[in-house]
Coordinates of C-alpha atoms in Angstrom, one line a residue:
M180 CA 1.8 -10.8 5.8
R181 CA 3.2 -8.5 3.3
H182 CA 1.0 -6.0 1.7
S183 CA 0.3 -6.2 -1.9
K184 CA -1.9 -4.2 -4.0
L185 CA -5.1 -6.2 -5.2
G186 CA -5.7 -4.1 -8.5
S187 CA -3.3 -4.5 -11.5
V188 CA -3.3 -3.7 -15.3
A189 CA -3.1 -7.3 -15.9
L190 CA -6.7 -7.8 -14.2
A191 CA -8.2 -4.8 -15.3
G192 CA -9.6 -6.2 -18.5
T193 CA -10.8 -9.2 -16.9
L194 CA -12.6 -7.2 -14.1
A195 CA -14.0 -4.8 -16.7
L196 CA -15.4 -7.5 -19.0
A197 CA -16.6 -9.4 -15.8
L198 CA -18.5 -6.4 -14.5
A199 CA -20.1 -5.6 -17.8
S200 CA -21.4 -8.8 -18.5
C201 CA -23.1 -9.3 -14.8
S202 CA -26.2 -7.8 -13.3
G203 CA -26.7 -6.7 -9.9
G204 CA -29.7 -8.7 -8.9
G205 CA -30.0 -11.8 -7.1
S206 CA -29.9 -15.2 -8.8
T207 CA -33.2 -16.8 -10.5
G208 CA -34.1 -20.4 -11.1
S209 CA -34.6 -21.9 -14.9
S210 CA -38.1 -20.8 -14.4
G211 CA -37.5 -17.3 -13.8
E212 CA -38.9 -17.2 -10.6
P213 CA -36.4 -16.3 -7.3
E214 CA -34.5 -19.2 -5.9
A215 CA -35.1 -20.3 -2.1
P216 CA -32.6 -18.6 0.0
A217 CA -29.6 -20.8 0.2
E218 CA -29.0 -22.9 3.4
A219 CA -25.2 -22.3 3.0
L220 CA -23.1 -19.4 2.6
T221 CA -19.9 -19.1 0.5
M222 CA -17.1 -16.6 1.5
L223 CA -14.0 -15.9 -0.8
I224 CA -11.0 -14.6 0.7
G225 CA -7.5 -13.5 -0.1
S226 CA -5.4 -15.1 2.5
S227 CA -1.9 -14.2 3.6
G228 CA -1.6 -17.8 4.7
E229 CA -2.4 -20.5 6.5
A230 CA -2.8 -18.8 9.8
E231 CA -5.5 -16.4 8.4
T232 CA -7.5 -19.2 6.5
A233 CA -7.6 -21.1 9.7
A234 CA -8.8 -18.2 11.8
V235 CA -11.4 -17.2 9.3
Q236 CA -12.5 -20.8 8.8
A237 CA -12.7 -21.2 12.9
A238 CA -14.5 -17.7 13.1
A239 CA -17.1 -18.8 10.4
D240 CA -17.7 -22.3 12.1
A241 CA -18.4 -20.5 15.4
W242 CA -21.0 -18.5 13.8
S243 CA -22.2 -21.5 12.0
A244 CA -22.9 -23.2 15.5
E245 CA -24.7 -20.0 16.8
S246 CA -26.8 -19.5 13.7
G247 CA -27.2 -23.2 12.0
T248 CA -26.0 -21.5 8.7
T249 CA -22.9 -23.5 7.4
V250 CA -20.3 -21.3 5.9
E251 CA -17.7 -22.6 3.2
V252 CA -14.4 -20.7 3.3
I253 CA -12.4 -20.5 -0.2
A254 CA -8.9 -19.0 -0.1
A255 CA -8.3 -17.7 -3.5
S256 CA -5.2 -18.0 -5.3
D257 CA -6.0 -14.7 -7.3
L258 CA -8.8 -12.9 -5.6
N259 CA -9.4 -10.2 -8.0
Q260 CA -9.9 -12.5 -11.1
E261 CA -11.9 -15.2 -9.1
L262 CA -14.1 -12.6 -7.8
A263 CA -14.7 -11.0 -11.3
Q264 CA -15.4 -14.5 -12.7
G265 CA -17.9 -15.2 -9.9
F266 CA -19.8 -11.9 -10.9
A267 CA -19.6 -12.7 -14.4
G268 CA -20.9 -16.0 -14.0
D269 CA -24.0 -15.1 -11.9
S270 CA -22.2 -16.9 -9.0
A271 CA -20.7 -14.4 -6.9
P272 CA -19.7 -15.5 -3.5
D273 CA -22.3 -14.5 -0.7
V274 CA -19.4 -12.6 1.5
F275 CA -16.1 -11.6 0.1
Y276 CA -13.0 -9.7 0.7
M277 CA -13.1 -6.3 -1.2
G278 CA -9.9 -4.4 -1.5
W279 CA -9.6 -0.6 -1.1
D280 CA -8.5 -0.1 -4.6
Q281 CA -11.2 -2.2 -6.1
F282 CA -14.0 -0.7 -4.1
Q283 CA -14.7 2.2 -6.1
T284 CA -15.2 0.4 -9.3
Y285 CA -17.4 -2.6 -7.9
A286 CA -19.6 0.0 -5.9
G287 CA -19.9 2.4 -9.1
D288 CA -21.3 -0.3 -10.8
D289 CA -23.8 -1.2 -8.4
Y290 CA -22.4 -4.7 -7.4
L291 CA -22.1 -4.3 -3.7
E292 CA -25.2 -4.2 -1.1
P293 CA -25.0 -0.9 0.9
Y294 CA -25.2 -2.5 4.3
A295 CA -22.8 -1.0 6.7
G296 CA -24.8 1.8 7.9
D297 CA -27.1 -0.4 9.2
L298 CA -24.7 -2.4 11.5
A299 CA -25.2 -1.9 15.2
N300 CA -21.3 -0.9 15.2
A301 CA -21.1 1.2 12.2
G302 CA -20.3 4.2 14.3
D303 CA -17.4 2.4 16.0
F304 CA -15.2 2.2 12.8
Y305 CA -12.3 4.5 12.5
P306 CA -13.7 7.5 10.3
A307 CA -10.7 7.2 7.6
L308 CA -12.0 3.5 7.1
V309 CA -15.6 4.5 6.9
D310 CA -14.7 7.2 4.3
T311 CA -12.7 4.4 2.2
F312 CA -15.6 2.3 2.0
T313 CA -18.1 5.0 1.3
F314 CA -19.7 6.1 -2.2
D315 CA -21.7 8.4 -2.7
G316 CA -22.3 9.6 0.6
E317 CA -23.5 6.0 1.6
F318 CA -21.2 3.8 3.8
V319 CA -21.5 0.5 1.9
C320 CA -19.2 -2.3 3.4
A321 CA -17.8 -2.9 6.9
P322 CA -14.0 -2.6 7.3
K323 CA -12.5 -6.0 8.0
D324 CA -9.2 -4.7 9.8
F325 CA -6.6 -2.2 8.6
S326 CA -3.1 -1.5 8.5
T327 CA -0.9 2.0 8.5
L328 CA 2.5 2.4 7.5
G329 CA 5.5 3.1 10.4
L330 CA 9.3 3.7 10.6
V331 CA 10.6 0.0 11.4
I332 CA 14.1 0.5 12.8
N333 CA 16.7 -2.1 13.4
T334 CA 17.7 -1.5 17.2
Q335 CA 21.0 -3.5 16.6
L336 CA 22.2 -1.3 13.9
W337 CA 20.9 1.8 15.7
E338 CA 22.9 1.2 18.9
A339 CA 25.9 0.3 16.7
A340 CA 25.8 3.7 15.2
G341 CA 25.7 5.3 18.8
L342 CA 22.0 6.3 18.7
T343 CA 19.5 6.3 21.5
D344 CA 16.1 6.4 21.9
A345 CA 16.2 10.1 21.9
D346 CA 17.0 10.0 18.3
V347 CA 14.1 8.5 16.9
P348 CA 13.1 10.7 14.1
T349 CA 10.1 13.0 14.8
T350 CA 10.8 15.5 11.6
W351 CA 12.0 15.4 8.2
E352 CA 15.1 17.0 9.1
E353 CA 15.7 14.6 11.9
L354 CA 14.7 11.5 9.6
Q355 CA 17.5 12.9 7.1
T356 CA 20.0 13.2 9.7
V357 CA 19.9 9.3 11.1
A358 CA 19.5 8.0 7.8
Q359 CA 22.6 9.4 7.1
T360 CA 24.2 8.3 10.3
L361 CA 23.0 4.8 9.7
T362 CA 24.6 4.7 6.0
T363 CA 27.6 2.9 6.5
G364 CA 29.3 0.2 4.4
D365 CA 27.0 -2.2 2.8
T366 CA 24.0 -0.8 4.9
V367 CA 21.8 2.2 3.8
G368 CA 20.0 4.2 6.2
L369 CA 16.6 4.0 4.9
S370 CA 14.7 2.0 2.2
M371 CA 11.0 1.6 0.9
G372 CA 9.1 0.5 -2.2
A373 CA 9.6 2.7 -5.1
E374 CA 5.9 3.3 -5.3
Y375 CA 3.1 5.9 -4.6
A376 CA 2.0 3.8 -1.7
R377 CA 5.1 4.4 -0.1
V378 CA 6.4 7.7 -1.4
G379 CA 2.9 9.4 -1.2
V380 CA 3.2 9.5 2.6
F381 CA 5.7 12.3 2.2
M382 CA 3.0 14.2 0.2
E383 CA 0.5 13.9 3.0
Q384 CA 3.0 15.0 5.2
A385 CA 3.9 18.3 3.1
G386 CA 0.2 18.8 3.2
G387 CA -0.3 17.7 -0.4
G388 CA -2.1 14.6 -1.7
L389 CA -3.3 13.5 -5.3
M390 CA -6.7 14.3 -4.5
D391 CA -8.7 17.5 -2.5
G392 CA -12.4 16.4 -2.7
D393 CA -12.9 16.3 -6.5
T394 CA -10.1 18.0 -7.5
V395 CA -6.8 16.5 -8.8
T396 CA -4.1 18.0 -7.0
A397 CA -1.0 16.0 -8.1
S398 CA 1.3 19.1 -9.2
S399 CA 0.7 21.0 -6.3
P400 CA 3.7 22.9 -4.8
E401 CA 3.4 20.6 -1.3
N402 CA 3.6 17.4 -3.6
V403 CA 6.8 18.9 -5.3
E404 CA 8.3 19.7 -2.2
A405 CA 7.7 16.2 -1.0
L406 CA 9.4 14.8 -3.9
E407 CA 12.6 16.8 -3.8
Y408 CA 13.0 15.7 0.0
V409 CA 12.8 12.4 -1.1
Q410 CA 14.9 12.8 -4.1
G411 CA 17.7 14.5 -1.8
L412 CA 17.8 11.5 0.4
L413 CA 18.3 9.4 -2.7
E414 CA 20.8 11.8 -4.0
A415 CA 22.8 11.8 -0.8
G416 CA 22.9 7.9 -0.7
S417 CA 20.9 7.6 2.4
L418 CA 17.9 6.0 0.6
K419 CA 17.8 3.3 -1.7
W420 CA 14.9 1.3 -3.2
P421 CA 14.8 -2.4 -2.3
A422 CA 15.5 -3.6 -6.1
D423 CA 18.8 -1.6 -5.7
L424 CA 19.7 -3.6 -2.6
G425 CA 19.1 -6.8 -4.1
A426 CA 15.7 -7.2 -2.4
G427 CA 12.4 -8.1 -3.5
W428 CA 10.6 -5.4 -0.9
G429 CA 11.2 -3.4 2.0
G430 CA 11.2 -6.1 4.6
E431 CA 13.7 -8.2 2.9
A432 CA 16.0 -5.4 2.6
F433 CA 15.5 -4.8 6.3
G434 CA 15.9 -8.4 7.3
N435 CA 19.2 -9.1 5.6
G436 CA 20.7 -6.0 7.1
A437 CA 21.0 -3.8 3.8
A438 CA 18.7 -1.2 5.1
A439 CA 18.7 0.0 8.8
M440 CA 15.3 1.5 8.4
V441 CA 12.1 0.8 6.3
I442 CA 8.6 2.3 6.1
E443 CA 6.5 -0.5 6.2
G444 CA 3.2 -1.7 7.9
P445 CA 2.4 -4.4 10.5
W446 CA 2.9 -7.4 7.9
I447 CA 6.6 -7.0 8.4
R448 CA 6.7 -8.4 11.8
G449 CA 5.4 -12.0 10.3
A450 CA 7.8 -11.8 7.7
L451 CA 10.7 -11.2 10.1
E452 CA 9.6 -13.7 12.5
A453 CA 9.5 -16.3 9.6
D454 CA 12.5 -15.4 7.7
F455 CA 14.9 -13.3 9.8
P456 CA 14.3 -14.4 13.6
D457 CA 17.3 -12.9 14.8
V458 CA 16.7 -9.2 13.6
E459 CA 15.6 -6.9 16.6
F460 CA 13.6 -3.9 15.8
L461 CA 11.1 -1.5 17.0
V462 CA 8.3 0.6 15.3
A463 CA 8.1 4.3 15.4
E464 CA 5.4 6.7 13.9
L465 CA 6.3 8.3 10.7
P466 CA 8.2 11.8 11.1
E467 CA 6.3 14.7 10.6
G468 CA 6.6 16.9 7.7
P469 CA 6.2 20.5 7.1
A470 CA 2.5 20.3 7.6
G471 CA 2.6 17.4 10.2
P472 CA 1.9 13.9 10.7
G473 CA 0.7 11.7 7.6
T474 CA 0.7 8.1 6.6
F475 CA -1.7 5.5 4.5
S476 CA -4.1 3.0 5.8
F477 CA -4.9 0.1 3.8
S478 CA -7.6 -1.9 4.2
N479 CA -10.5 -4.5 3.0
C480 CA -14.0 -4.7 3.6
W481 CA -16.5 -7.5 3.7
G482 CA -18.4 -7.1 0.6
I483 CA -21.7 -8.6 0.0
P484 CA -23.3 -8.7 -3.7
Q485 CA -26.0 -6.2 -4.3
G486 CA -29.6 -8.1 -4.2
Q487 CA -28.3 -11.4 -3.2
D488 CA -30.9 -13.5 -1.9
T489 CA -28.6 -14.4 1.2
A490 CA -27.8 -10.8 1.6
A491 CA -29.3 -10.3 5.1
T492 CA -27.8 -13.5 6.4
A493 CA -24.6 -12.4 5.0
Q494 CA -25.0 -9.1 7.1
E495 CA -25.5 -11.2 10.2
L496 CA -22.4 -12.9 9.4
V497 CA -20.4 -9.8 9.0
A498 CA -21.9 -8.3 12.2
F499 CA -20.2 -11.5 14.1
L500 CA -17.0 -11.0 12.2
T501 CA -16.8 -7.4 13.0
S502 CA -17.4 -7.5 16.6
D503 CA -14.4 -6.3 18.9
E504 CA -14.1 -9.9 20.3
Q505 CA -13.9 -11.6 17.1
Q506 CA -11.5 -9.0 15.3
L507 CA -9.1 -9.4 18.7
E508 CA -9.1 -13.2 17.7
F509 CA -8.2 -12.4 14.1
A510 CA -5.5 -10.0 15.4
D511 CA -3.9 -12.8 17.9
A512 CA -4.0 -15.5 15.1
F513 CA -2.5 -13.3 12.0
G514 CA -1.5 -9.9 13.1
V515 CA -4.1 -7.5 11.7
I516 CA -5.4 -4.4 13.5
P517 CA -8.9 -4.3 14.3
S518 CA -11.0 -1.8 12.4
T519 CA -13.2 -0.5 15.5
Q520 CA -11.5 2.1 17.8
G521 CA -12.4 0.3 20.7
A522 CA -10.9 -3.1 19.8
A523 CA -7.8 -1.3 18.3
A524 CA -7.1 0.4 21.5
T525 CA -7.2 -2.8 23.1
Y526 CA -4.9 -4.2 20.5
A527 CA -2.5 -1.6 21.1
E528 CA -2.3 -2.5 24.9
T529 CA -1.9 -6.1 24.2
Y530 CA 0.8 -5.5 21.4
P531 CA 2.6 -2.3 22.4
E532 CA 5.3 -3.0 19.8
N533 CA 2.7 -2.2 17.1
A534 CA 1.4 0.8 18.9
A535 CA 2.8 3.5 16.7
F536 CA 0.8 1.7 13.7
V537 CA -2.6 2.1 15.8
A538 CA -1.7 5.6 16.5
G539 CA -1.4 6.2 12.8
A540 CA -5.1 5.5 12.0
D541 CA -6.0 8.8 14.1
Y542 CA -4.6 11.0 10.8
A543 CA -4.0 8.4 8.1
V544 CA -6.0 8.7 5.0
G545 CA -6.5 6.1 2.2
P546 CA -4.5 6.1 -1.0
V547 CA -6.1 7.5 -4.3
N548 CA -8.4 4.8 -5.3
F549 CA -11.3 6.0 -7.6
S550 CA -12.3 3.7 -10.8
G551 CA -9.6 4.1 -13.1
A552 CA -6.8 5.4 -10.8
A553 CA -4.8 2.1 -10.4
D554 CA -3.5 2.5 -14.0
V555 CA -2.3 5.9 -13.5
V556 CA -0.4 5.1 -10.4
T557 CA 1.2 2.3 -11.9
E558 CA 2.6 4.4 -14.6
F559 CA 3.6 7.0 -11.8
N560 CA 5.2 3.8 -9.8
N561 CA 7.6 3.4 -12.8
T562 CA 8.5 7.3 -12.7
I563 CA 9.3 7.0 -8.9
T564 CA 11.8 4.4 -9.7
T565 CA 13.9 6.8 -11.5
L566 CA 13.3 9.8 -9.3
Q567 CA 16.9 10.5 -8.6
G568 CA 18.0 13.0 -11.2
A569 CA 14.4 13.5 -12.7
D570 CA 12.6 16.8 -12.6
P571 CA 9.8 16.4 -9.9
Q572 CA 7.7 19.3 -11.0
A573 CA 7.6 17.5 -14.6
A574 CA 7.0 14.3 -13.1
L575 CA 4.0 15.6 -11.5
D576 CA 2.9 17.6 -14.3
E577 CA 2.4 14.4 -16.2
L578 CA 0.8 12.8 -13.3
Q579 CA -1.6 15.6 -13.0
T580 CA -2.6 15.2 -16.9
Q581 CA -3.1 11.5 -16.4
L582 CA -5.0 11.7 -13.1
E583 CA -7.4 14.4 -14.2
A584 CA -8.1 12.3 -17.4
A585 CA -8.7 9.2 -15.6
Y586 CA -11.1 11.0 -12.9
E587 CA -13.0 12.7 -15.6
S588 CA -13.6 9.3 -17.4
S589 CA -14.7 7.8 -13.9
Q590 CA -17.5 10.2 -13.4
G591 CA -18.8 9.9 -16.9

């Protein structure tokens, strides 16, 4: 599946209005007395396709057979909007996908049951994922699975350029060299989305990042160095954005041969198998920068509404869904990487072609995601599209100002 951000400017108003109009408690009947616990659960998911929907339904059915509680799985056409409307109408689903970029907003308004720390396998999840779904020091909701970013290489173009396994880049300098070598005719050496969710990994590799604890650090020298490096690739012609290659995203540019390498996540495999089955490729960890390795992790958690009458039963369902055995079944069905370290290790052995994505979990960090950050990041993404010829320091100074204002607002 192709990763897409759950947050958007268009939905921000809907989400804010919806959350403002609902209360965090469980539902009540017309008499004002609490209703009896439901005999069935509803689950709202943002599915990547039929394979994911079928796998989640099968897992829900298996749990139902054991527990006696039925589960209705609903694949949302617009997860953010439908989830917000459910909370607004006091009809929130009992279990739902909660995106990393929406988590802080929902948790900050007390709409999520903080159950994850009570799970028997709470200590098995990757620490970076626990951090992503922690609010005010409390592990709130269990990570469903995760993805990291890696360097995807077209092995046919690689070999045609005279490159070997020994040339797989492990540093910025080596990436620059092979990207230039692979840039020939109608093919550019490297492509990736013109967005913070891709370019931001270079900030991490340079020792930077947009936040350091509670401090906004967007305009740091490390981040300037990262943008200057990316800018150098653009100006050399060895990096182009997918839109400049006539593609909608990096995977398409890679599949049609317009890019020899892309920075993408494990969802690219399914896309290539479906649309470009003849393309042969390998995945390597992202090259290290001046400060070492760096990549992003993206995840959803299993959300449960705070105070919902069915919360205890929903937690039992989540415990089943996050077990190593069930997560490996999901991995086999639709390619996601398990969120527990033990299951992820088994996954890497079973699918060695994806081992680089799993290895990245050891040092991955989540993109900035505090409430209000999404709008600022969207504006920064527009700046990234015009990075070639721009002033990186000026761009980051503007980002610093906007991000500081958004963060201060989120704390108020």
